[in-house]
């Protein structure tokens, strides 16, 4: 069953209906007309022969009625056939259109995914940048300005997070490596160059940072940068091809945390060094012994470097001059009168391990290395004497 238009009013009706429900047009009557079978006069209703040209009862011409309704009937069937053809064509088109649309969608989807994968591969091997990896994050340094199109792309490298003071003191370990540092800005040359100096010894001691692209900075502000360690010249440590990772409060927070960790490490190193020094001193003390005073004066070269032990009183502390400007003590061993005015020694003590602050008139035990004799001139008598000299390693207070 199909829907067709009524030849009379245009309503869509079933092709199986006897008449149009809208206007009452006889559908089957058109069909009978199409077969040239007219049983009743359409004007008076009396029976007629389908082949008669005029109605015998009313005299009306039947052929004109048949011609009129034959045209409508033909139009009706023509419209019906067109409708059926359109419906069938639409169904066929729908049957093929859906797979075509689905296929197109699949091609588009896989094309997009392929581009994404290729883009990821290109990014991973991008020649316009260097991938900088840290323990917690990754940064990309743009080096397009320094690499021409025909130059090979640089390989990925790691940027090392390090406190700037540690970098400055151990820069040899980081030459041509990428590092990330944070600190306060002390000098600003221009928008592409500034320096960090705080805590670095020396008049020219500082880290000079050259940015790969301009960035507005101010003196006293905190900054975090990643760059390549280039060289150190006359106290200037140069960081090249740098980029600003962060600026302001976030960089200050990073600096404080790194400073705390750095100070803690240095304190532990100092403690470890002190403990190590104490062990070395104890070993040295165990190897020291006493020597005859006259033998030291008479044959000083025979005892150079000997580990010597002295029990003396500090009678005078001198500012320096005899031992390369280093401070030294004038010490005397005890005498028969217990006045500690016996044999005299000159003792350099600047690097000595001391149990406490040593002052004049303290009685101490000195462990050190024999350095030969030093000639001194007495102020009152103007006579010259050779006095044994010792470089102290450890001084113990005996008071």
Coordinates of C-alpha atoms in Angstrom, one line a residue:
X1 CA 0.0 0.0 0.0
X2 CA 1.2 3.5 -0.9
X3 CA 0.1 7.0 -0.3
X4 CA -1.0 9.0 -3.3
X5 CA -2.7 12.4 -3.9
X6 CA -6.4 12.6 -4.5
X7 CA -6.9 13.9 -8.2
X8 CA -9.7 16.1 -7.0
X9 CA -8.5 17.8 -3.7
X10 CA -4.8 16.7 -3.4
X11 CA -5.1 15.0 -0.1
X12 CA -2.7 12.1 0.5
X13 CA -4.8 8.9 0.6
X14 CA -4.2 5.1 0.3
X15 CA -4.2 3.8 -3.3
X16 CA -6.5 1.0 -2.0
X17 CA -9.3 3.4 -0.8
X18 CA -12.6 3.4 -2.6
X19 CA -13.0 7.1 -2.3
X20 CA -11.2 10.2 -0.9
X21 CA -12.1 10.8 2.7
X22 CA -11.6 14.5 2.2
X23 CA -13.8 15.2 -0.9
X24 CA -15.4 11.9 -1.6
X25 CA -13.9 11.5 -5.0
X26 CA -14.4 7.9 -6.2
X27 CA -11.0 6.3 -6.5
X28 CA -12.3 2.9 -7.8
X29 CA -14.6 4.7 -10.2
X30 CA -11.5 6.2 -11.9
X31 CA -10.1 2.7 -12.1
X32 CA -13.3 1.5 -13.8
X33 CA -13.1 4.5 -16.1
X34 CA -9.6 3.5 -16.9
X35 CA -11.0 0.2 -18.1
X36 CA -13.8 2.0 -20.1
X37 CA -16.4 0.3 -18.0
X38 CA -19.2 2.8 -17.1
X39 CA -22.3 1.1 -15.5
X40 CA -24.3 4.1 -14.4
X41 CA -24.8 7.6 -15.8
X42 CA -22.9 10.0 -13.8
X43 CA -25.6 12.6 -14.4
X44 CA -28.9 10.8 -13.8
X45 CA -27.8 7.5 -12.3
X46 CA -29.7 5.3 -14.7
X47 CA -28.0 2.2 -16.0
X48 CA -26.0 2.6 -19.2
X49 CA -23.7 0.6 -21.4
X50 CA -20.1 1.2 -21.0
X51 CA -19.7 1.6 -24.8
X52 CA -22.6 4.1 -25.2
X53 CA -21.7 7.7 -26.1
X54 CA -25.0 9.3 -24.8
X55 CA -27.2 8.4 -21.8
X56 CA -30.6 7.2 -23.2
X57 CA -32.4 8.6 -20.1
X58 CA -31.1 12.1 -19.9
X59 CA -29.3 12.5 -23.2
X60 CA -26.0 13.6 -21.6
X61 CA -22.8 12.8 -23.5
X62 CA -20.9 10.0 -21.7
X63 CA -17.7 10.2 -23.7
X64 CA -16.8 13.7 -22.5
X65 CA -17.2 12.5 -18.9
X66 CA -15.1 9.5 -19.6
X67 CA -12.4 11.6 -21.3
X68 CA -12.3 14.1 -18.3
X69 CA -12.0 11.3 -15.7
X70 CA -9.7 9.3 -17.8
X71 CA -7.2 12.3 -17.7
X72 CA -7.6 12.5 -13.9
X73 CA -7.2 8.8 -13.6
X74 CA -4.0 8.8 -15.7
X75 CA -2.8 11.7 -13.6
X76 CA -3.7 9.7 -10.5
X77 CA -1.8 6.7 -11.5
X78 CA 1.1 8.8 -12.8
X79 CA 1.3 10.5 -9.4
X80 CA 1.0 7.2 -7.7
X81 CA 3.8 5.7 -9.7
X82 CA 6.0 8.7 -9.1
X83 CA 5.3 8.5 -5.3
X84 CA 6.2 4.8 -5.3
X85 CA 9.3 5.4 -7.4
X86 CA 10.4 8.2 -5.0
X87 CA 9.7 6.1 -2.0
X88 CA 11.7 3.2 -3.5
X89 CA 14.5 5.5 -4.6
X90 CA 14.7 7.1 -1.1
X91 CA 14.8 3.7 0.5
X92 CA 17.6 2.6 -1.9
X93 CA 19.5 5.8 -1.3
X94 CA 19.1 5.4 2.5
X95 CA 20.3 1.9 2.3
X96 CA 23.6 3.0 0.6
X97 CA 24.0 6.4 2.2
X98 CA 24.5 5.2 5.8
X99 CA 27.5 2.9 5.0
X100 CA 29.0 5.7 2.9
X101 CA 28.7 8.2 5.8
X102 CA 30.0 5.7 8.3
X103 CA 33.0 5.0 6.0
X104 CA 33.8 8.7 5.7
X105 CA 33.6 9.1 9.5
X106 CA 36.1 6.2 9.9
X107 CA 38.5 7.8 7.4
X108 CA 38.3 11.2 9.1
X109 CA 38.9 9.6 12.6
X110 CA 41.9 7.5 11.6
X111 CA 43.3 10.5 9.7
X112 CA 43.1 12.7 12.8
X113 CA 44.6 10.1 15.0
X114 CA 47.5 9.5 12.5
X115 CA 48.2 13.3 12.5
X116 CA 48.3 13.4 16.3
X117 CA 50.7 10.4 16.5
X118 CA 53.0 12.0 13.9
X119 CA 52.9 15.3 15.7
X120 CA 53.9 13.6 18.9
X121 CA 56.8 12.0 17.1
X122 CA 57.8 15.3 15.5
X123 CA 57.7 17.1 18.9
X124 CA 59.9 14.4 20.4
X125 CA 62.5 14.9 17.7
X126 CA 61.9 18.6 17.1
X127 CA 65.0 20.3 15.9
X128 CA 63.7 23.7 17.0
X129 CA 64.1 23.0 20.7
X130 CA 66.0 21.1 23.4
X131 CA 63.9 19.1 25.9
X132 CA 65.1 20.0 29.4
X133 CA 64.2 17.4 32.1
X134 CA 64.5 17.9 35.8
X135 CA 63.4 15.7 38.7
X136 CA 60.0 17.1 38.9
X137 CA 59.3 18.9 35.6
X138 CA 60.4 19.3 32.0
X139 CA 61.1 22.6 30.2
X140 CA 61.7 23.3 26.5
X141 CA 64.4 25.8 25.5
X142 CA 63.9 27.5 22.1
X143 CA 67.1 27.4 20.2
X144 CA 65.6 28.3 16.8
X145 CA 67.4 31.6 16.7
X146 CA 70.8 30.0 17.0
X147 CA 70.3 26.9 14.8
X148 CA 70.1 27.3 11.1
X149 CA 67.8 25.1 9.0
X150 CA 70.7 22.9 7.8
X151 CA 72.2 22.3 11.2
X152 CA 71.5 19.0 13.0
X153 CA 68.9 19.1 15.8
X154 CA 70.5 19.0 19.3
X155 CA 69.8 16.0 21.4
X156 CA 67.7 16.0 24.5
X157 CA 69.7 16.9 27.7
X158 CA 69.0 17.0 31.4
X159 CA 68.9 20.3 33.3
X160 CA 70.3 19.9 36.8
X161 CA 68.6 21.6 39.7
X162 CA 71.4 23.1 41.8
X163 CA 71.8 25.9 44.3
X164 CA 73.7 28.8 42.6
X165 CA 76.5 28.9 45.3
X166 CA 77.2 25.2 44.9
X167 CA 77.3 25.8 41.1
X168 CA 79.7 28.7 41.4
X169 CA 82.1 26.8 43.8
X170 CA 82.1 23.6 41.6
X171 CA 81.5 25.0 38.2
X172 CA 84.1 22.7 36.5
X173 CA 81.8 19.8 37.0
X174 CA 79.0 21.5 35.0
X175 CA 80.8 23.1 32.0
X176 CA 78.5 22.8 28.9
X177 CA 75.8 21.3 30.9
X178 CA 72.3 22.7 31.4
X179 CA 71.4 23.8 35.0
X180 CA 68.5 25.4 36.7
X181 CA 69.3 27.9 39.5
X182 CA 67.3 30.3 41.6
X183 CA 68.5 33.5 43.4
X184 CA 68.2 37.2 43.9
X185 CA 69.2 39.6 41.1
X186 CA 72.0 41.9 42.1
X187 CA 72.8 43.6 38.8
X188 CA 70.7 44.2 35.7
X189 CA 72.6 45.1 32.5
X190 CA 69.6 45.0 30.1
X191 CA 66.5 43.0 29.4
X192 CA 68.7 40.1 28.1
X193 CA 71.4 40.1 30.8
X194 CA 71.6 40.2 34.6
X195 CA 73.8 38.8 37.4
X196 CA 73.4 37.0 40.8
X197 CA 76.1 37.7 43.4
X198 CA 74.7 37.3 46.9
X199 CA 77.0 35.2 49.0
X200 CA 79.7 34.8 46.4
X201 CA 83.2 35.9 47.6
X202 CA 85.4 38.4 45.7
X203 CA 84.8 41.8 44.1
X204 CA 84.1 40.3 40.7
X205 CA 82.6 37.0 41.9
X206 CA 79.1 36.5 40.4
X207 CA 77.0 34.5 38.0
X208 CA 76.3 36.4 34.7
X209 CA 73.2 35.2 32.9
X210 CA 72.6 35.8 29.2
X211 CA 69.0 35.2 28.1
X212 CA 68.1 33.7 24.8
X213 CA 65.1 36.2 24.5
X214 CA 64.5 39.5 26.4
X215 CA 62.7 39.4 29.8
X216 CA 62.1 42.4 32.0
X217 CA 63.8 42.0 35.4
X218 CA 64.5 44.2 38.4
X219 CA 67.3 44.3 41.0
X220 CA 66.4 42.7 44.2
X221 CA 63.8 40.4 42.6
X222 CA 64.1 36.6 42.7
X223 CA 64.4 34.6 39.5
X224 CA 64.7 31.0 38.4
X225 CA 66.5 30.3 35.1
X226 CA 67.7 27.4 33.1
X227 CA 70.8 27.8 30.9
X228 CA 74.1 26.3 29.8
X229 CA 77.2 26.7 31.9
X230 CA 79.8 28.3 29.6
X231 CA 82.9 29.5 31.3
X232 CA 84.4 31.3 34.3
X233 CA 86.6 34.4 33.6
X234 CA 88.0 36.7 36.2
X235 CA 85.4 35.6 38.8
X236 CA 82.5 35.8 36.3
X237 CA 80.7 32.5 35.8
X238 CA 78.7 32.8 32.5
X239 CA 75.3 31.1 32.0
X240 CA 74.4 31.2 28.3
X241 CA 71.2 30.5 26.3
X242 CA 69.1 30.9 29.4
X243 CA 65.4 31.1 29.8
X244 CA 63.4 32.4 32.7
X245 CA 61.5 29.6 34.4
X246 CA 59.8 31.7 37.1
X247 CA 60.1 35.2 38.5
X248 CA 59.1 36.8 41.9
X249 CA 57.6 35.0 44.9
X250 CA 57.7 31.5 43.4
X251 CA 61.4 31.8 42.7
X252 CA 62.1 33.3 46.2
X253 CA 60.4 30.2 47.7
X254 CA 62.6 27.9 45.7
X255 CA 65.7 29.9 46.7
X256 CA 64.9 29.7 50.4
X257 CA 64.3 26.0 50.3
X258 CA 67.6 25.4 48.3
X259 CA 69.4 27.8 50.7
X260 CA 68.2 25.8 53.8
X261 CA 69.3 22.5 52.1
X262 CA 72.6 24.0 51.1
X263 CA 73.3 25.3 54.7
X264 CA 72.4 22.0 56.2
X265 CA 74.7 20.1 53.8
X266 CA 77.6 22.6 54.6
X267 CA 77.0 22.2 58.3
X268 CA 77.1 18.4 58.0
X269 CA 80.2 18.6 55.9
X270 CA 81.8 20.9 58.4
X271 CA 80.9 18.5 61.2
X272 CA 82.2 15.5 59.2
X273 CA 85.4 17.4 58.4
X274 CA 85.8 18.3 62.1
X275 CA 85.3 14.6 63.0
X276 CA 87.7 13.6 60.3
X277 CA 90.2 16.2 61.5
X278 CA 89.9 14.9 65.1
X279 CA 90.7 11.4 64.0
X280 CA 93.7 12.6 62.0
X281 CA 94.9 14.7 65.0
X282 CA 94.5 11.8 67.4
X283 CA 96.6 9.6 65.0
X284 CA 99.2 12.3 64.8
X285 CA 99.4 12.8 68.6
X286 CA 100.0 9.1 69.0
X287 CA 103.1 9.3 66.9
X288 CA 104.6 12.4 68.6
X289 CA 107.6 12.2 71.0
X290 CA 110.0 14.4 72.9
X291 CA 113.5 15.3 71.6
X292 CA 116.6 16.7 73.2
X293 CA 116.6 20.5 72.9
X294 CA 120.4 20.8 72.2
X295 CA 120.2 18.1 69.5
X296 CA 117.4 20.0 67.7
X297 CA 119.6 23.2 67.7
X298 CA 122.8 21.4 66.8
X299 CA 121.4 19.2 64.0
X300 CA 118.1 20.7 62.9
X301 CA 118.2 19.2 59.4
X302 CA 118.2 15.7 60.9
X303 CA 114.8 16.3 62.5
X304 CA 112.9 18.3 59.9
X305 CA 109.3 17.1 59.8
X306 CA 109.7 15.1 63.0
X307 CA 106.5 14.8 65.1
X308 CA 107.4 16.5 68.3
X309 CA 105.7 16.9 71.7
X310 CA 106.3 19.9 73.9
X311 CA 105.2 20.7 77.4
X312 CA 105.5 24.5 77.7
X313 CA 104.2 27.8 79.0
X314 CA 103.0 30.5 76.6
X315 CA 105.0 33.6 77.6
X316 CA 104.2 35.8 74.6
X317 CA 101.8 35.8 71.6
X318 CA 103.3 37.5 68.6
X319 CA 101.3 38.9 65.6
X320 CA 103.6 37.4 62.9
X321 CA 106.6 38.0 60.8
X322 CA 108.7 34.9 61.4
X323 CA 106.4 32.3 59.9
X324 CA 105.2 34.1 56.7
X325 CA 103.3 36.6 58.7
X326 CA 101.3 34.0 60.7
X327 CA 100.8 34.5 64.4
X328 CA 103.1 32.5 66.7
X329 CA 103.8 31.8 70.4
X330 CA 107.0 32.3 72.3
X331 CA 107.0 29.3 74.7
X332 CA 109.4 28.0 77.4
X333 CA 109.8 24.7 79.1
X334 CA 109.9 24.6 82.9
X335 CA 113.2 25.2 84.7
X336 CA 114.6 24.1 88.0
X337 CA 113.0 27.1 89.8
X338 CA 109.6 26.2 88.4
X339 CA 109.4 29.6 86.7
X340 CA 108.9 28.2 83.1
X341 CA 111.8 30.1 81.8
X342 CA 113.7 27.1 80.4
X343 CA 114.3 26.1 76.8
X344 CA 112.6 28.4 74.3
X345 CA 110.5 27.4 71.2
X346 CA 108.7 29.4 68.6
X347 CA 105.3 27.8 67.8
X348 CA 103.1 28.7 64.8
X349 CA 99.6 27.9 65.7
X350 CA 97.2 29.4 63.0
X351 CA 96.1 25.9 61.9
X352 CA 96.3 24.1 65.1
X353 CA 93.5 22.1 66.6
X354 CA 92.8 23.6 69.9
X355 CA 90.6 22.3 72.8
X356 CA 89.9 25.9 74.0
X357 CA 91.0 29.5 73.5
X358 CA 94.7 29.7 74.4
X359 CA 96.1 32.8 76.0
X360 CA 99.3 34.1 77.4
X361 CA 100.6 32.3 80.6
X362 CA 98.6 29.1 79.8
X363 CA 100.5 25.9 80.3
X364 CA 99.9 23.6 77.4
X365 CA 101.0 20.5 75.6
X366 CA 101.8 21.1 72.0
X367 CA 102.0 18.4 69.3
X368 CA 103.5 19.5 66.0
X369 CA 106.1 19.2 63.2
X370 CA 109.6 20.4 63.7
X371 CA 110.5 23.2 61.2
X372 CA 114.2 23.6 61.9
X373 CA 115.6 26.7 63.7
X374 CA 114.9 30.4 63.4
X375 CA 117.5 33.0 64.1
X376 CA 116.3 35.8 66.4
X377 CA 118.1 38.9 67.7
X378 CA 117.7 39.7 71.4
X379 CA 116.4 43.2 71.9
X380 CA 118.6 44.0 75.0
X381 CA 121.8 42.3 74.2
X382 CA 121.5 42.4 70.4
X383 CA 122.9 38.9 70.3
X384 CA 121.6 36.4 67.8
X385 CA 120.3 32.9 68.8
X386 CA 118.9 30.0 66.9
X387 CA 115.6 28.9 68.3
X388 CA 113.8 25.7 67.4
X389 CA 110.5 26.3 65.6
X390 CA 107.4 24.0 65.5
X391 CA 104.2 24.1 63.5
X392 CA 101.5 23.1 65.9
X393 CA 98.9 20.5 64.9
X394 CA 97.2 20.3 68.2
X395 CA 97.3 22.3 71.5
X396 CA 96.0 20.9 74.7
X397 CA 95.4 23.2 77.7
X398 CA 97.0 21.8 81.0
X399 CA 95.9 24.5 83.5

